[in-house]
């Protein structure tokens, strides 16, 4: 494994782990994210919510390095990573899942996670040991030798989380990992996210299942038309008139 691409420095614990500083992304005449300012505290679970097309996954792509902003800066642990390629951001400590799970379907489950483990481990045996431990943590140890293409949708989402965790991130971006699950599957997913946060990993999650995500997150940020519409404690955000009008709907106001 190559050396850390970003020189390490002591960052005070009270400083945010991530700062998105006036970030804008344009695709031609389309503004996908507009002047986004966001700070993410160490150890928190941050919910990123909003209607379809609000710019949530685009922001994830900017943070993870899939896109580079038209303007603005992104700082991770006090370091400017705006121009850092995605693989180096992963080595620096940022990992993500995708809205549509992306597994190597012809490989078995543990091999999928070993791919993530190679970010931290040079030897295959070390990466395999770490991968098996991660599968145990996410409840997939019993499927380690199964072909990834044979997993159920909830198992594939857990596999995505396992592969991301195998990179040993300090910041984990979860893109709709609870969407489409049964109530019992969603409950298990919530428990998994809480365990991840308890390990000291900061989590930003995009989610549409409001009744599940709101009791889970420490703070919520609402995006609308590519801009930050509101942010704060979940109980305050869901009572915000602008959020109700733009996202939750009048039925929520009545409730």
Short mmCIF file of C-alpha atoms in Angstrom, two decimals:
data_model
loop_
_atom_site.label_atom_id
_atom_site.label_comp_id
_atom_site.label_asym_id
_atom_site.label_seq_id
_atom_site.Cartn_x
_atom_site.Cartn_y
_atom_site.Cartn_z
CA UNK A 1 0.00 0.00 0.00
CA UNK A 2 1.30 3.46 -0.85
CA UNK A 3 1.97 6.06 1.78
CA UNK A 4 -0.84 8.25 2.99
CA UNK A 5 -1.38 10.77 0.18
CA UNK A 6 -2.22 13.51 2.67
CA UNK A 7 0.32 14.55 5.31
CA UNK A 8 -1.11 13.81 8.73
CA UNK A 9 -1.44 16.51 11.35
CA UNK A 10 -2.99 16.77 14.78
CA UNK A 11 -6.57 18.03 14.43
CA UNK A 12 -8.38 19.12 17.62
CA UNK A 13 -11.29 16.80 18.37
CA UNK A 14 -13.74 19.70 18.55
CA UNK A 15 -13.04 20.60 14.91
CA UNK A 16 -15.48 19.18 12.33
CA UNK A 17 -14.31 16.07 10.52
CA UNK A 18 -15.77 17.40 7.24
CA UNK A 19 -16.37 20.92 6.00
CA UNK A 20 -18.12 21.66 2.71
CA UNK A 21 -17.35 25.29 1.99
CA UNK A 22 -19.57 27.12 -0.53
CA UNK A 23 -19.54 24.18 -2.96
CA UNK A 24 -21.32 24.52 -6.30
CA UNK A 25 -21.48 21.93 -9.08
CA UNK A 26 -22.76 22.78 -12.55
CA UNK A 27 -23.42 20.44 -15.46
CA UNK A 28 -23.61 22.91 -18.30
CA UNK A 29 -26.61 25.10 -17.48
CA UNK A 30 -27.85 22.76 -14.73
CA UNK A 31 -26.88 23.61 -11.16
CA UNK A 32 -26.89 20.32 -9.23
CA UNK A 33 -25.52 21.72 -5.97
CA UNK A 34 -25.57 25.46 -5.25
CA UNK A 35 -23.38 27.14 -2.63
CA UNK A 36 -23.55 24.23 -0.19
CA UNK A 37 -22.09 24.96 3.24
CA UNK A 38 -22.00 22.06 5.67
CA UNK A 39 -20.03 21.00 8.71
CA UNK A 40 -20.08 17.44 10.02
CA UNK A 41 -19.08 16.84 13.60
CA UNK A 42 -16.89 13.94 14.62
CA UNK A 43 -18.82 10.89 15.73
CA UNK A 44 -22.27 12.10 14.73
CA UNK A 45 -24.86 10.44 12.52
CA UNK A 46 -26.01 13.11 10.08
CA UNK A 47 -29.16 12.59 8.02
CA UNK A 48 -29.19 14.12 4.53
CA UNK A 49 -32.78 14.26 3.35
CA UNK A 50 -34.90 15.89 0.68
CA UNK A 51 -37.05 15.11 -2.37
CA UNK A 52 -35.79 13.22 -5.41
CA UNK A 53 -33.52 15.43 -7.46
CA UNK A 54 -32.57 17.59 -4.48
CA UNK A 55 -28.85 16.95 -5.00
CA UNK A 56 -28.18 14.46 -2.18
CA UNK A 57 -26.34 11.79 -4.18
CA UNK A 58 -24.54 14.53 -6.10
CA UNK A 59 -23.20 15.87 -2.81
CA UNK A 60 -22.07 12.35 -1.89
CA UNK A 61 -20.24 12.17 -5.23
CA UNK A 62 -18.52 15.46 -4.46
CA UNK A 63 -17.45 14.37 -0.98
CA UNK A 64 -16.22 10.96 -2.14
CA UNK A 65 -14.35 12.35 -5.15
CA UNK A 66 -16.45 11.05 -8.05
CA UNK A 67 -17.11 14.69 -9.02
CA UNK A 68 -15.09 17.82 -8.50
CA UNK A 69 -16.92 21.04 -7.68
CA UNK A 70 -17.21 23.92 -10.10
CA UNK A 71 -16.39 26.19 -7.18
CA UNK A 72 -15.86 25.94 -3.44
CA UNK A 73 -13.75 23.69 -1.22
CA UNK A 74 -14.09 20.40 0.65
CA UNK A 75 -11.97 19.85 3.75
CA UNK A 76 -11.56 16.52 5.53
CA UNK A 77 -9.92 16.54 8.95
CA UNK A 78 -8.71 20.05 8.26
CA UNK A 79 -7.11 19.20 4.91
CA UNK A 80 -8.23 20.51 1.56
CA UNK A 81 -9.23 17.45 -0.50
CA UNK A 82 -11.08 19.34 -3.24
CA UNK A 83 -8.75 18.08 -5.99
CA UNK A 84 -7.91 14.71 -4.44
CA UNK A 85 -8.93 11.69 -6.57
CA UNK A 86 -11.51 9.25 -5.17
CA UNK A 87 -9.06 6.37 -4.45
CA UNK A 88 -6.86 8.69 -2.40
CA UNK A 89 -9.87 10.00 -0.50
CA UNK A 90 -10.69 6.41 0.37
CA UNK A 91 -7.17 5.87 1.65
CA UNK A 92 -7.50 9.11 3.60
CA UNK A 93 -10.54 7.70 5.43
CA UNK A 94 -13.70 8.36 3.40
CA UNK A 95 -15.83 5.40 2.28
CA UNK A 96 -19.27 5.18 0.69
CA UNK A 97 -22.04 2.88 -0.44
CA UNK A 98 -24.22 3.41 -3.50
CA UNK A 99 -27.94 3.84 -3.94
CA UNK A 100 -27.95 0.76 -6.20
CA UNK A 101 -25.68 -1.88 -4.58
CA UNK A 102 -22.56 -2.58 -6.63
CA UNK A 103 -21.11 -5.98 -5.87
CA UNK A 104 -18.73 -8.18 -7.84
CA UNK A 105 -21.41 -10.78 -8.49
CA UNK A 106 -19.12 -13.53 -9.81
CA UNK A 107 -16.94 -13.37 -6.69
CA UNK A 108 -17.93 -14.71 -3.31
CA UNK A 109 -18.91 -12.49 -0.40
CA UNK A 110 -15.60 -12.52 1.46
CA UNK A 111 -13.69 -11.76 -1.75
CA UNK A 112 -15.89 -8.70 -2.25
CA UNK A 113 -14.93 -7.42 1.18
CA UNK A 114 -11.25 -8.28 0.68
CA UNK A 115 -11.29 -5.75 -2.16
CA UNK A 116 -11.99 -3.07 0.45
CA UNK A 117 -9.50 -4.60 2.87
CA UNK A 118 -6.63 -4.13 0.44
CA UNK A 119 -6.87 -0.38 1.10
CA UNK A 120 -5.30 -1.02 4.51
CA UNK A 121 -3.61 -4.42 4.17
CA UNK A 122 -0.86 -5.38 1.73
CA UNK A 123 -1.09 -9.14 2.19
CA UNK A 124 -4.05 -11.20 1.06
CA UNK A 125 -4.12 -13.21 4.30
CA UNK A 126 -4.33 -10.03 6.37
CA UNK A 127 -7.04 -8.59 4.15
CA UNK A 128 -9.02 -11.84 4.40
CA UNK A 129 -8.80 -11.90 8.19
CA UNK A 130 -10.03 -8.31 8.35
CA UNK A 131 -12.78 -9.06 5.83
CA UNK A 132 -14.09 -12.00 7.85
CA UNK A 133 -14.14 -9.89 11.01
CA UNK A 134 -16.08 -7.18 9.16
CA UNK A 135 -18.59 -9.71 7.81
CA UNK A 136 -19.15 -10.92 11.34
CA UNK A 137 -19.76 -7.33 12.47
CA UNK A 138 -22.46 -6.77 9.83
CA UNK A 139 -24.12 -10.17 10.29
CA UNK A 140 -22.95 -11.79 7.05
CA UNK A 141 -20.30 -14.20 8.35
CA UNK A 142 -22.54 -17.17 7.54
CA UNK A 143 -22.62 -16.08 3.87
CA UNK A 144 -18.86 -15.54 3.50
CA UNK A 145 -18.40 -18.23 0.85
CA UNK A 146 -21.67 -17.58 -1.00
CA UNK A 147 -21.53 -16.09 -4.49
CA UNK A 148 -22.36 -12.39 -4.18
CA UNK A 149 -24.81 -12.55 -7.08
CA UNK A 150 -26.97 -14.95 -5.06
CA UNK A 151 -27.51 -12.60 -2.12
CA UNK A 152 -30.91 -11.11 -1.32
CA UNK A 153 -31.29 -7.32 -1.70
CA UNK A 154 -30.94 -6.69 2.06
CA UNK A 155 -27.82 -8.90 2.13
CA UNK A 156 -26.36 -6.98 -0.82
CA UNK A 157 -26.83 -3.73 1.07
CA UNK A 158 -25.02 -5.22 4.07
CA UNK A 159 -22.26 -6.42 1.77
CA UNK A 160 -21.83 -2.85 0.49
CA UNK A 161 -21.53 -1.60 4.06
CA UNK A 162 -19.05 -4.37 4.88
CA UNK A 163 -16.84 -3.56 1.89
CA UNK A 164 -16.87 0.13 2.84
CA UNK A 165 -16.08 -0.66 6.49
CA UNK A 166 -13.19 -2.90 5.41
CA UNK A 167 -11.39 0.24 4.23
CA UNK A 168 -11.40 1.34 7.89
CA UNK A 169 -13.03 4.72 7.26
CA UNK A 170 -13.36 7.61 9.64
CA UNK A 171 -16.24 9.00 7.57
CA UNK A 172 -18.87 6.65 6.07
CA UNK A 173 -21.38 7.84 3.46
CA UNK A 174 -24.49 5.62 3.32
CA UNK A 175 -26.74 6.14 0.29
CA UNK A 176 -30.25 4.78 0.98
CA UNK A 177 -29.12 1.59 2.73
CA UNK A 178 -32.53 1.25 4.43
CA UNK A 179 -34.71 1.90 1.38
CA UNK A 180 -36.86 -0.99 0.19
CA UNK A 181 -36.39 -3.10 3.31
CA UNK A 182 -39.09 -4.76 5.37
CA UNK A 183 -39.65 -3.32 8.88
CA UNK A 184 -37.58 -6.09 10.47
CA UNK A 185 -34.78 -5.65 7.91
CA UNK A 186 -34.82 -1.88 8.44
CA UNK A 187 -34.62 -2.38 12.21
CA UNK A 188 -31.56 -4.58 11.75
CA UNK A 189 -30.05 -1.94 9.46
CA UNK A 190 -30.58 0.76 12.07
CA UNK A 191 -28.88 -1.39 14.70
CA UNK A 192 -25.94 -1.91 12.34
CA UNK A 193 -25.56 1.83 11.73
CA UNK A 194 -25.63 2.49 15.47
CA UNK A 195 -22.90 -0.12 16.01
CA UNK A 196 -20.80 1.50 13.30
CA UNK A 197 -21.16 4.91 14.96
CA UNK A 198 -20.29 3.38 18.34
CA UNK A 199 -16.98 2.27 16.79
CA UNK A 200 -16.15 5.94 16.31
CA UNK A 201 -17.04 6.21 12.63
CA UNK A 202 -18.81 9.42 11.59
CA UNK A 203 -21.83 8.65 9.40
CA UNK A 204 -23.67 10.72 6.80
CA UNK A 205 -26.74 8.93 5.48
CA UNK A 206 -29.13 9.72 2.65
CA UNK A 207 -32.52 8.22 3.39
CA UNK A 208 -36.18 8.58 2.47
CA UNK A 209 -37.68 6.36 5.20
CA UNK A 210 -38.39 9.25 7.56
CA UNK A 211 -39.96 7.26 10.39
CA UNK A 212 -36.83 5.11 10.53
CA UNK A 213 -34.10 7.68 9.98
CA UNK A 214 -35.32 10.53 12.19
CA UNK A 215 -34.98 8.68 15.53
CA UNK A 216 -31.54 7.47 14.38
CA UNK A 217 -29.75 10.65 13.32
CA UNK A 218 -28.26 13.27 15.62
CA UNK A 219 -28.86 16.08 13.14
CA UNK A 220 -30.66 16.47 9.81
CA UNK A 221 -29.82 18.57 6.75
CA UNK A 222 -32.53 19.09 4.14
CA UNK A 223 -31.58 19.73 0.52
CA UNK A 224 -34.02 21.20 -2.00
CA UNK A 225 -33.21 22.17 -5.58
CA UNK A 226 -29.53 21.70 -4.85
CA UNK A 227 -29.45 24.04 -1.86
CA UNK A 228 -29.52 23.62 1.91
CA UNK A 229 -33.11 24.34 2.91
CA UNK A 230 -32.84 23.64 6.64
CA UNK A 231 -30.67 21.92 9.21
CA UNK A 232 -30.86 21.11 12.89
CA UNK A 233 -32.18 18.51 15.35
CA UNK A 234 -34.61 16.10 13.62
CA UNK A 235 -37.54 17.16 15.81
CA UNK A 236 -37.11 20.76 14.70
CA UNK A 237 -36.48 20.03 11.03
CA UNK A 238 -39.69 18.03 10.60
CA UNK A 239 -41.68 20.98 11.97
CA UNK A 240 -40.03 23.51 9.65
CA UNK A 241 -42.68 25.06 7.38
CA UNK A 242 -40.34 25.24 4.39
CA UNK A 243 -39.42 21.56 4.79
CA UNK A 244 -43.07 20.54 5.07
CA UNK A 245 -43.96 22.51 1.94
CA UNK A 246 -41.00 21.34 -0.15
CA UNK A 247 -40.66 17.73 1.01
CA UNK A 248 -42.90 16.27 3.70
CA UNK A 249 -46.26 17.54 2.44
CA UNK A 250 -49.39 18.89 4.06
CA UNK A 251 -50.39 15.44 5.30
CA UNK A 252 -47.34 15.58 7.58
CA UNK A 253 -48.36 19.02 8.85
CA UNK A 254 -51.78 17.69 9.79
CA UNK A 255 -50.25 14.70 11.55
#
